[in-house]
Coordinates of C-alpha atoms in Angstrom, one line a residue:
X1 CA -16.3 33.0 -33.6
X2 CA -17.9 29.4 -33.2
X3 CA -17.3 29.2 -29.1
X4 CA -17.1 31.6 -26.8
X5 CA -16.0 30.6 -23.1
X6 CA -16.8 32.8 -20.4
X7 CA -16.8 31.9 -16.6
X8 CA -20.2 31.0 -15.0
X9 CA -22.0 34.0 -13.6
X10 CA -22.7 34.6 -10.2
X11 CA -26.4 35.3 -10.7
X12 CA -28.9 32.9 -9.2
X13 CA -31.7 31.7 -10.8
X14 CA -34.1 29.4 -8.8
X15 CA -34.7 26.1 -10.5
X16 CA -38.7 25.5 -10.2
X17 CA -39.2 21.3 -10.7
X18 CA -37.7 18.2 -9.2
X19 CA -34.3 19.3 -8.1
X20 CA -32.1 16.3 -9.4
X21 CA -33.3 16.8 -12.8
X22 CA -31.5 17.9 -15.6
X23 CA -32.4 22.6 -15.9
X24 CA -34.5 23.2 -19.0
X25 CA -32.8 26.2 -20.0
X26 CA -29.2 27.1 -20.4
X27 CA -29.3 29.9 -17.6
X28 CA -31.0 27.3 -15.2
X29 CA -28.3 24.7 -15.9
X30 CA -26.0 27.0 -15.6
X31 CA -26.8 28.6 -12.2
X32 CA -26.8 24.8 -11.4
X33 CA -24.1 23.8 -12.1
X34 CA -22.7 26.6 -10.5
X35 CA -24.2 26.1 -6.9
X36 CA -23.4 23.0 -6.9
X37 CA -19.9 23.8 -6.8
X38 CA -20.1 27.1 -4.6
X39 CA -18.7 29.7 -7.6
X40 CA -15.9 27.2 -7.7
X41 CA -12.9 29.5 -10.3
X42 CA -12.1 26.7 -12.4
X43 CA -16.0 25.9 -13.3
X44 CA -16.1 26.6 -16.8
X45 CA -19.3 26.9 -19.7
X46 CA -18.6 26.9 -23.1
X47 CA -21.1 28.0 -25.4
X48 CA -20.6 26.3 -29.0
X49 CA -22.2 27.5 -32.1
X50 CA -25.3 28.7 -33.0
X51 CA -27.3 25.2 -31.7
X52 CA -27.9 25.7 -28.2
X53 CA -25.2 23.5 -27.4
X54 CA -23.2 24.4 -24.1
X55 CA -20.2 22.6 -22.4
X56 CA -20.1 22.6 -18.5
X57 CA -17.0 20.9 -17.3
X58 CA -14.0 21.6 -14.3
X59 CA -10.8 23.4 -16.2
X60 CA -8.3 21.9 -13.8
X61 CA -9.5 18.3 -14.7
X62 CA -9.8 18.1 -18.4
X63 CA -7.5 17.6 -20.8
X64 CA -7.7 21.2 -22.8
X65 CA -6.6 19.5 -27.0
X66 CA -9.1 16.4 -26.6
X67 CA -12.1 19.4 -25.7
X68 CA -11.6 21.0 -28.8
X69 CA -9.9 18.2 -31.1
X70 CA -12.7 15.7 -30.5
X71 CA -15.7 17.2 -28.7
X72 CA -15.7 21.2 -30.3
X73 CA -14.6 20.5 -33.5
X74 CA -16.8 18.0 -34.9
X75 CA -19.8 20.1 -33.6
X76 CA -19.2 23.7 -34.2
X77 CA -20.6 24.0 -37.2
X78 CA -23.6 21.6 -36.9
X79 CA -27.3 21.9 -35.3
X80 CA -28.7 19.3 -33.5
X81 CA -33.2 18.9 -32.0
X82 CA -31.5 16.2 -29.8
X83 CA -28.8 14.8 -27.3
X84 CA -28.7 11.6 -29.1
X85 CA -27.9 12.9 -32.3
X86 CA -24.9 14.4 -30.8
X87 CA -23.2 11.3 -29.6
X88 CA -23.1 10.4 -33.2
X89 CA -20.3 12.9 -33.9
X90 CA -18.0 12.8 -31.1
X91 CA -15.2 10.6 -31.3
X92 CA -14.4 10.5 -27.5
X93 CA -14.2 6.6 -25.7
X94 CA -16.2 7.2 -22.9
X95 CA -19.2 9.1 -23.1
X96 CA -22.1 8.4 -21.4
X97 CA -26.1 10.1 -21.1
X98 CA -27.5 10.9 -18.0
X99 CA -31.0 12.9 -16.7
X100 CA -29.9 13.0 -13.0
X101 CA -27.8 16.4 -12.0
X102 CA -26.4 14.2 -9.0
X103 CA -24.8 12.1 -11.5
X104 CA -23.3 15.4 -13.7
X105 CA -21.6 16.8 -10.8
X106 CA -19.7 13.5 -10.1
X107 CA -18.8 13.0 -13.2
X108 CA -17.4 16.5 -13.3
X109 CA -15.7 15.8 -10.9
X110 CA -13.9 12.5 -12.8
X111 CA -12.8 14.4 -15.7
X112 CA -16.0 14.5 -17.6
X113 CA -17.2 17.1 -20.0
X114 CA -21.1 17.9 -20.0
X115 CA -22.5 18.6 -23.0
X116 CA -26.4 20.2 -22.7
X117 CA -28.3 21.0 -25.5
X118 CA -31.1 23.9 -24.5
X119 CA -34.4 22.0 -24.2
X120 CA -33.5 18.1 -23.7
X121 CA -33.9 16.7 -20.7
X122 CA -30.6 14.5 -20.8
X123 CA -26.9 15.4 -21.2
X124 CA -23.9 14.0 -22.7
X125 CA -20.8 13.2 -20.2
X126 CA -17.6 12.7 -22.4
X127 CA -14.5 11.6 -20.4
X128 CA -11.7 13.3 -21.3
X129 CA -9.5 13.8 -18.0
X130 CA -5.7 15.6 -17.7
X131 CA -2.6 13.4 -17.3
X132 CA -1.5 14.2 -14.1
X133 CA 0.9 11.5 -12.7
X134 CA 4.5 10.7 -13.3
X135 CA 6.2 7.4 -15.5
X136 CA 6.9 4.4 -14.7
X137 CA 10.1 4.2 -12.5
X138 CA 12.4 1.7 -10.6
X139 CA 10.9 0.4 -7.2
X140 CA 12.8 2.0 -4.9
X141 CA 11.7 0.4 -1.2
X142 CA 11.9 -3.3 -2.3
X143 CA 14.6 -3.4 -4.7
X144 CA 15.7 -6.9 -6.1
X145 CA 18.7 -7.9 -7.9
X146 CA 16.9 -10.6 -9.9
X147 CA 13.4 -10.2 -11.5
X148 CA 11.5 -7.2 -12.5
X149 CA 12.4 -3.9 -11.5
X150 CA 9.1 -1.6 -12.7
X151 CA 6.8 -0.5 -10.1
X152 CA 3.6 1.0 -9.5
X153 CA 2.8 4.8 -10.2
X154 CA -0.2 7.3 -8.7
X155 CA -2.5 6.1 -11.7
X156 CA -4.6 3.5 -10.3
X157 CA -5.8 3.0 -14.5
X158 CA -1.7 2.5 -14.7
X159 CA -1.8 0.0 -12.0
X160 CA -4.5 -2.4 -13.2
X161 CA -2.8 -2.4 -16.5
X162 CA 0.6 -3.6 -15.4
X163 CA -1.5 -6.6 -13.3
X164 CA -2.8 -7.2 -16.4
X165 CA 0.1 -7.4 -18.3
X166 CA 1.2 -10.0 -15.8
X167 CA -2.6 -11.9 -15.6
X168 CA -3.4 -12.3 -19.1
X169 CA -6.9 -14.0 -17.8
X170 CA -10.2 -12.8 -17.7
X171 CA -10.6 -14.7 -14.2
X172 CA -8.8 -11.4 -13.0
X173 CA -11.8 -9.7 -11.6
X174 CA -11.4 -5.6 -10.5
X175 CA -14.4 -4.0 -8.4
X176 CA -14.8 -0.3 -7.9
X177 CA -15.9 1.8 -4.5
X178 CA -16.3 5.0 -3.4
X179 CA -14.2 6.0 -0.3
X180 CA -14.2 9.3 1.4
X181 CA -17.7 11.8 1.9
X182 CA -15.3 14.5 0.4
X183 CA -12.3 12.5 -1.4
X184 CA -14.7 10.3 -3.2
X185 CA -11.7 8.4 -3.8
X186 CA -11.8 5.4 -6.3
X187 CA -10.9 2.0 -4.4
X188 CA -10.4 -1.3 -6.3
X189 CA -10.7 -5.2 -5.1
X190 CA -8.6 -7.3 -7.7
X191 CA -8.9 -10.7 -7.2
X192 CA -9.0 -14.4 -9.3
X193 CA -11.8 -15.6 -9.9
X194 CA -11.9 -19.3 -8.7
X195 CA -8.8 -19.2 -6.5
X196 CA -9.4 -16.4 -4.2
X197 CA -12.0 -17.4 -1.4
X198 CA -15.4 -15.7 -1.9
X199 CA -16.0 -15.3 1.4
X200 CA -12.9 -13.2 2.1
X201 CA -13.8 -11.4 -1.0
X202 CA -17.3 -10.4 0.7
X203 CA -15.6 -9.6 3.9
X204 CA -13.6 -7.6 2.2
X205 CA -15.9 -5.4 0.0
X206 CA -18.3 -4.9 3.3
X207 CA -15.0 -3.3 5.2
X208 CA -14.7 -1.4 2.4
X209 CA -18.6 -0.3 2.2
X210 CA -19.1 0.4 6.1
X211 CA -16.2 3.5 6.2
X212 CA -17.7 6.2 7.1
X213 CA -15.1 8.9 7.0
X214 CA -14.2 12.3 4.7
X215 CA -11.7 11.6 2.9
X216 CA -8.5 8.8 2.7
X217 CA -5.0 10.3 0.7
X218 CA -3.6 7.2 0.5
X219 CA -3.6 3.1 0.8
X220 CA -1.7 2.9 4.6
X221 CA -5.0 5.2 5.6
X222 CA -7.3 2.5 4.0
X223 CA -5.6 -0.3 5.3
X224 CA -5.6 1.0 9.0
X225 CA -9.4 1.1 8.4
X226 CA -10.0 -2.1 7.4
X227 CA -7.9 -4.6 9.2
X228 CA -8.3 -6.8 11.7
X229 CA -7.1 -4.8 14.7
X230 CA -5.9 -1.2 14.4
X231 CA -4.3 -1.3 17.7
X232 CA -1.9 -3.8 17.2
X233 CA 2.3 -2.5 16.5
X234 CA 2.3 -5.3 13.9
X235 CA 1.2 -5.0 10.4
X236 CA -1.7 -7.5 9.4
X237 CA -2.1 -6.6 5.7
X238 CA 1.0 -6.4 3.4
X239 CA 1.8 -2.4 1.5
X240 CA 4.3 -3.1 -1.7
X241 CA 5.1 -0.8 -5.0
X242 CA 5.7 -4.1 -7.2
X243 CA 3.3 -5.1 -9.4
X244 CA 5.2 -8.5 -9.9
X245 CA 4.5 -9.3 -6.1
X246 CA 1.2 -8.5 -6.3
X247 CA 0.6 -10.7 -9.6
X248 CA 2.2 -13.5 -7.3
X249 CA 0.2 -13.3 -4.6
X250 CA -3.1 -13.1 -6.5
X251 CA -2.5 -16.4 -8.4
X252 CA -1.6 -17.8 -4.5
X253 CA -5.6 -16.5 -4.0
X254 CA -5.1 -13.2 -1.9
X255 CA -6.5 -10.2 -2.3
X256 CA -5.2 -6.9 -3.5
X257 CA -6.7 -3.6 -3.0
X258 CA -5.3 -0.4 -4.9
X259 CA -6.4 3.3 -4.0
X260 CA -6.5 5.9 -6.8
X261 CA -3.4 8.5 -6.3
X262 CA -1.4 5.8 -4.1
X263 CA 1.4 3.9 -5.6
X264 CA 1.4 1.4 -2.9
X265 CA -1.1 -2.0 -3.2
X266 CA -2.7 -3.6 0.0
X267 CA -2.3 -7.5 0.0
X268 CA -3.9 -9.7 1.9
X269 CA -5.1 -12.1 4.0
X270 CA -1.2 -11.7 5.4
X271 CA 0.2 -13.8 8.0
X272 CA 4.1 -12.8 10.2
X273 CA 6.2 -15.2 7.9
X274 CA 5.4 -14.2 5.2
X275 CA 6.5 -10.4 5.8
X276 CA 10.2 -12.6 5.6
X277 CA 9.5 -13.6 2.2
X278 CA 10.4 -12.3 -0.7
X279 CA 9.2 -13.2 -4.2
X280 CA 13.7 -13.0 -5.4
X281 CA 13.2 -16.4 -3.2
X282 CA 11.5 -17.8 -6.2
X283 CA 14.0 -16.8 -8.7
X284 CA 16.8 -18.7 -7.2
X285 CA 17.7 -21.9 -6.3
X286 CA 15.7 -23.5 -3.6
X287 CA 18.5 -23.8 -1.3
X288 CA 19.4 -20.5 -1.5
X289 CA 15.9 -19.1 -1.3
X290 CA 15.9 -20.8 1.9
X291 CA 19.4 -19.2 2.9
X292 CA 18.0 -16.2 2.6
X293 CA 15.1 -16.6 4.3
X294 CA 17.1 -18.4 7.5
X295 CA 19.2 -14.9 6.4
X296 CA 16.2 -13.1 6.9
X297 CA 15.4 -14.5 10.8
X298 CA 18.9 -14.4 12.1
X299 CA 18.6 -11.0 11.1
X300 CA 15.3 -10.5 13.2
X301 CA 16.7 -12.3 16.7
X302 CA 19.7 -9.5 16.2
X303 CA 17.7 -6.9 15.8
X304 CA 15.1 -7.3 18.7
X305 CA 16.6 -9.0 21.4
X306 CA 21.0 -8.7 20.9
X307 CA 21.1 -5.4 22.3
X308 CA 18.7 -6.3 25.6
X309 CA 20.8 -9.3 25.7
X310 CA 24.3 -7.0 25.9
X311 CA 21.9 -4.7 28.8
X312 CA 21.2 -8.0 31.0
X313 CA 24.0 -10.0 31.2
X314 CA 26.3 -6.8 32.3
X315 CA 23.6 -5.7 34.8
X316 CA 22.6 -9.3 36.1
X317 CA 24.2 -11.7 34.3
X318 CA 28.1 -11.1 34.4
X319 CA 28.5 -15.2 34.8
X320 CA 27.1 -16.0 31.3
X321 CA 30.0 -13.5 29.9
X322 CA 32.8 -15.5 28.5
X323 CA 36.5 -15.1 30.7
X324 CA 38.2 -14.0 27.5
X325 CA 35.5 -11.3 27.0
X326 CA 35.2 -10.1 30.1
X327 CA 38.4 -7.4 30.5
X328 CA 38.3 -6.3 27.3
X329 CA 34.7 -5.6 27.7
X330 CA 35.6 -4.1 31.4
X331 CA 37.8 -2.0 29.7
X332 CA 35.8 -0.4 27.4
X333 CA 33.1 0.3 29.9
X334 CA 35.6 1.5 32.3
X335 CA 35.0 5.3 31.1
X336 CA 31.7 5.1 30.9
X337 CA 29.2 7.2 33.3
X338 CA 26.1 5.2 32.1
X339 CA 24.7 2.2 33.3
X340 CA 24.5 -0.3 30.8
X341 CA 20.5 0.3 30.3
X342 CA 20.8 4.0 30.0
X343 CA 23.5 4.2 27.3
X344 CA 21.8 1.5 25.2
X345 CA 18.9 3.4 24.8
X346 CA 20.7 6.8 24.3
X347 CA 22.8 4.9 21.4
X348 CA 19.7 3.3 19.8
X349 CA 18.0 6.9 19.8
X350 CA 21.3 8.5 18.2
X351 CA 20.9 5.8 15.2
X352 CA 17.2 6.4 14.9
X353 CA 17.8 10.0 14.7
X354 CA 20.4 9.6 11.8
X355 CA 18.3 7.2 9.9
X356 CA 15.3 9.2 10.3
X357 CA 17.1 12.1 8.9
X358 CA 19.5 10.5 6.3
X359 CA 15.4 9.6 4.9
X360 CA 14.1 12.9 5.2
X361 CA 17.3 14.6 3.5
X362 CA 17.6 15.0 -0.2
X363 CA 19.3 11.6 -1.6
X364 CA 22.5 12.5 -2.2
X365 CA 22.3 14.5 0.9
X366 CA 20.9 12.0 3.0
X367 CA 23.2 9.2 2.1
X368 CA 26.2 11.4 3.2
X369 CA 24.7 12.3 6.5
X370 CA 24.3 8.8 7.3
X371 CA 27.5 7.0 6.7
X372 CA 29.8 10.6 7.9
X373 CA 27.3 11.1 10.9
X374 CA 27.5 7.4 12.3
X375 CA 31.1 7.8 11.8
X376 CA 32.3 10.8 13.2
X377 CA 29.1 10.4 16.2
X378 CA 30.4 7.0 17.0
X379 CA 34.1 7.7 17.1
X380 CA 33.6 10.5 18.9
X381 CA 30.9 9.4 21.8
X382 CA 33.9 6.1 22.3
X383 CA 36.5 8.7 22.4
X384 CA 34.8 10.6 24.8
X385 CA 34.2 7.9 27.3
X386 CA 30.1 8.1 26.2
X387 CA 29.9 4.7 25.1
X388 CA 32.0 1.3 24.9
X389 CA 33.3 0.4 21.4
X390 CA 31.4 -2.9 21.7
X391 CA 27.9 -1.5 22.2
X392 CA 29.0 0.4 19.1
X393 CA 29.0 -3.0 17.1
X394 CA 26.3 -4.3 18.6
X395 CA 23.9 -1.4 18.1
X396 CA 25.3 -1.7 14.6
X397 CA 24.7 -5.2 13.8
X398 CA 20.9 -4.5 15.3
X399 CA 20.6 -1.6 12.5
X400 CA 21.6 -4.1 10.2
X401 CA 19.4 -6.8 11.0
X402 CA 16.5 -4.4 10.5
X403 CA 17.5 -3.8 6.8
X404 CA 17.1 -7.5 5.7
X405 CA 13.9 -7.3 6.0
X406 CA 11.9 -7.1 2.6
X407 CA 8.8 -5.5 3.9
X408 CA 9.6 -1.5 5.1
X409 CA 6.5 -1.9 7.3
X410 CA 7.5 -4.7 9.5
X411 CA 10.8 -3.0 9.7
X412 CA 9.9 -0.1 11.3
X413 CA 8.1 -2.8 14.0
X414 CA 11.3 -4.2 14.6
X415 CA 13.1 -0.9 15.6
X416 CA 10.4 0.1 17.9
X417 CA 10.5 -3.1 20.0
X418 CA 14.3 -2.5 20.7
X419 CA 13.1 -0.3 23.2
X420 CA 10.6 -2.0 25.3
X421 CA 13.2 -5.2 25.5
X422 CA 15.9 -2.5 26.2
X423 CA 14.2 -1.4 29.2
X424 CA 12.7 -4.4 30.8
X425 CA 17.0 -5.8 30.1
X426 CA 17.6 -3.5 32.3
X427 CA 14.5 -3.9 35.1
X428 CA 15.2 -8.0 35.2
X429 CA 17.5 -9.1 32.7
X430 CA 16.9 -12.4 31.2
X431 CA 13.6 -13.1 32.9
X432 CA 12.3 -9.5 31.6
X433 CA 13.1 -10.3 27.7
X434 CA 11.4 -13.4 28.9
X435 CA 8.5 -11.6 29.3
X436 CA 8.6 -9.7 27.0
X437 CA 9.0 -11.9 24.2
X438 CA 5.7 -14.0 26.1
X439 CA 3.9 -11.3 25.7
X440 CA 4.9 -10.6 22.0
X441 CA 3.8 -14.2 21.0
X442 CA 0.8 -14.3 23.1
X443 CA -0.5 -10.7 21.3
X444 CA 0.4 -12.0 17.7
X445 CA -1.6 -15.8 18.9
X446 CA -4.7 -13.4 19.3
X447 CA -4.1 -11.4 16.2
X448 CA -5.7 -12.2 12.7
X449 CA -5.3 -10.8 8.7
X450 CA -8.6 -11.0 7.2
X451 CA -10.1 -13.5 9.6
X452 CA -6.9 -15.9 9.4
X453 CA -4.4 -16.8 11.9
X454 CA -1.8 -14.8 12.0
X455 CA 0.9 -17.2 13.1
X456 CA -0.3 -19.3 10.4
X457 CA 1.2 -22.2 9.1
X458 CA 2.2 -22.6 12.8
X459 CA -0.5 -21.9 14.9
X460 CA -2.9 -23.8 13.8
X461 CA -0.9 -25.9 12.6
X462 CA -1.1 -26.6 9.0
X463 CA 1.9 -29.0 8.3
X464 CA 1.6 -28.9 4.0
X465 CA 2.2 -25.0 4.3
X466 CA 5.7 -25.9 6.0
X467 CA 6.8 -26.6 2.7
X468 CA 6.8 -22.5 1.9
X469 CA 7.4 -21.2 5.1
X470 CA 10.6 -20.2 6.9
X471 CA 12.4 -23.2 4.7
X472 CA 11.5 -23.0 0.4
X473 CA 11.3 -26.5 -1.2
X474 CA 11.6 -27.0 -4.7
X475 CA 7.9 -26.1 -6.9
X476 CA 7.5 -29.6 -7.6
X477 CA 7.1 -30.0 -3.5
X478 CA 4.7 -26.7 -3.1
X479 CA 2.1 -27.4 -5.6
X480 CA -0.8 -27.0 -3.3
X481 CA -2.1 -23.3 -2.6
X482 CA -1.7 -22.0 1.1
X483 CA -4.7 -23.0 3.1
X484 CA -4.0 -20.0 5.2
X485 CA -5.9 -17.8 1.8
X486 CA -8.6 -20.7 1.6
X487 CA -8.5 -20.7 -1.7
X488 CA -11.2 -22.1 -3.8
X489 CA -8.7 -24.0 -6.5
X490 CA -6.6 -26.1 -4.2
X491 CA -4.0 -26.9 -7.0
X492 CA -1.8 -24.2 -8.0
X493 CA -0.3 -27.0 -11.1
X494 CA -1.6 -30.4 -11.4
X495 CA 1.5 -33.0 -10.9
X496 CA 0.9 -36.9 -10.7
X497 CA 0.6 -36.5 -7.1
X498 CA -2.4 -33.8 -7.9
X499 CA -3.8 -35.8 -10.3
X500 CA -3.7 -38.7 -8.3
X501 CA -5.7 -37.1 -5.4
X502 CA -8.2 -35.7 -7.7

């Protein structure tokens, strides 16, 4: 028998020396290794040969064939007076030496094997981690009928790749940190070289570097961490599953940020329009990328503020209420025991409630519970003298308006201000959405994504980025890069005009 594998005793031997350096004896390294990670049931030590050469690694994070196909078998039959002479044989692509035991455990922890021969001062640390992750599959939150359809996975090795497979440049520049005292998660800054602003970079990683926390699951933990204001309803930094966005936006000199075991990316800086924007704009027509995006802002007026208008004008405002309108509407409201503010705001809770659960149900599931539920709860609430048909329609087109929106994030924002309007409707009608839509602009003025305005290209304004903004002009219009991502290449593509100024 050429290995034998055991689990590590629970017998502790004291370790007489500097603490952080590598045990001279197998027993030592092994009662090491084992403290350090508390009798842990998946720490494993194989013992190989006759050589003094024994394998210390973390069962649950190795891949079990590449152990024996490329670190056992080459060695089981060999004997070795040294560590070095070692790496010769193994045919694994990352292997590394290290003396430091504060270094060992980490890298156990990444998927590495240690390999310790009895009497050397140094160990091998062979990276051979398990698969664990799912293929590459359809993006399901930002769907697009035009344009790439892949999206990003859990693997954050995955996710650089397909970035890569879109920036075939070596000005595409990825930096690793450490987040999390217990998650140690790995976090990545991916960025162009020469187009994305240095200084945002630096304000970036120091973010990054100054949480102080145990542990972070996923990217929306990281970005509440790190932007601007974490008290504010709107989103300041953009979350998307499409690599082809991202690749995009990195060439416009953002900044993407990707958190091992998250399939969603963090772009920014980030300003309000451009949660509108989609990058399906591009790969139409110009004037119906700017459809679209008018599409997109119609939508957005429904959603927040046509309900609160319906609430004012029939509890102050009767006289802005066409003739024509005016019995049918008093006839559908005739049953009603509500006033107008009340049963807008039951209604608007009834649709959250079946969109909330149509997403929590199974899909198939789901997808039935929303379309029967809204029928048969909105037939039956007008039948019943709970509501008025026209609400019905009008909390309807609201729902709608909240679907045209590419980014899920900013959505949900626009579902959750409904509310606030709906009530202050019903307070003081016009003047209270008046105020309330004061207040909205006078909190997103203050707000910033990465030190930039917010309401950018508007406030300031910065009349060349009008060009890409609510309206889309054709590329040979929009060569200049945003000055909203202060970009350190100006030109995106070098027209006459570019040349000119140059």
């Amino acid at each position: 028998m050429f290995f034998k594998k055991k689990l590590i005793a629970n017998k502790k031997v004291k370790h007489v020396g500097n603490e952080d350096s590598i045990p001279p004896s197998r027993e030592l390294m092994s009662s090491e290794f084992k403290n350090r990670f508390h009798n842990s049931a998946d720490i494993f030590e194989n013992e190989v040969g006759c050589s003094g050469i024994t394998l210390f690694y973390i069962g649950t994070l190795i891949e079990k064939t590449m152990l024996y196909q490329f670190i056992i078998e080459p060695i089981k039959e060999l004997s070795f007076d040294s560590i070095q002479k070692i790496m010769e044989y193994l045919s694994v692509a990352e292997i590394e030496k290290s003396n430091q035991m504060d270094t060992v455990v980490k890298s156990a922890l990444e998927g590495n094997v240690i390999i310790y021969l009895e009497g050397d001062s140094s160990v091998l640390l062979a990276k051979i981690p398990s698969t664990v992750g799912r293929s590459l599959t359809f993006a399901e939150n930002e769907s697009a009928v035009i344009g790439p359809q892949i999206a990003f996975n859990e693997s954050l090795l995955t996710n650089i790749s397909l970035i890569r497979n879109y920036l075939k440049d070596p000005k595409l520049c990825i930096e690793n940190l450490n987040v999390g005292s217990h998650t140690n998660k790995t976090v990545s800054i991916v960025y162009m070289n020469g187009i994305a602003s240095e200084q945002m970079v630096g304000t970036l990683r120091q973010r990054i570097q100054n949480i102080k926390i145990d542990g972070i699951i996923d990217s929306s933990g990281l970005l509440q961490l790190i932007e601007d204001n974490s008290l504010s309803i709107f989103p300041l930094m953009l979350l998307t599953e499409r690599p082809d966005r991202v690749s995009d936006l990195l060439l416009k000199g953002k900044l993407a940020i990707f958190v091992d075991g998250s399939s969603l990316a963090i772009v920014c800086p980030q300003s309000f329009l451009e949660f509108f924007q989609s990058l399906e704009d591009y790969n139409v027509n110009w004037q119906i990328g700017t459809f679209l995006r008018f599409l997109r802002f119609i939508g957005l007026f429904i959603s927040v503020f046509f309900t609160s208008i319906y609430v004012a004008c029939l509890t102050f405002h009767y006289e802005v209420i066409p003739q024509t309108l005016l019995l049918p509407l008093s006839e559908s409201r005739s049953k009603v025991p509500f006033p107008p503010m009340f049963e807008a705001l039951i209604l608007e809770f009834f649709i959250e409630l079946l969109r909330e659960a149509g997403a929590r149900l199974p899909t198939k599931v789901g997808q039935t519970m929303g379309i029967v539920g809204g029928i048969v709860i909105g037939t039956a609430a007008v039948d019943a003298g709970f509501t008025s048909n026209i609400l019905i329609i009008i909390i309807a087109l609201a729902a709608l308006g909240s679907f045209v929106t590419p980014s899920y994030s900013m959505g949900n924002v626009i579902r959750g201000l409904r509310f606030p309007l709906i009530i202050l409707a019903g307070f003081w009608g016009f003047y209270g959405i008046m105020y309330g839509f004061c207040f909205l602009l006078l909190h997103m003025l203050k707000q910033s994504s990465l030190g930039t305005p917010y309401l950018s290209p508007f406030y300031p304004p910065r009349f060349s980025d009008w060009k890409d903004s609510i309206v889309r002009l054709p590329y040979q219009f929009t060569y200049k890069r945003a000055d909203l991502n202060r970009p350190e290449d100006e030109y995106k593509y070098a027209p006459e005009k570019a040349k000119e100024k140059n």
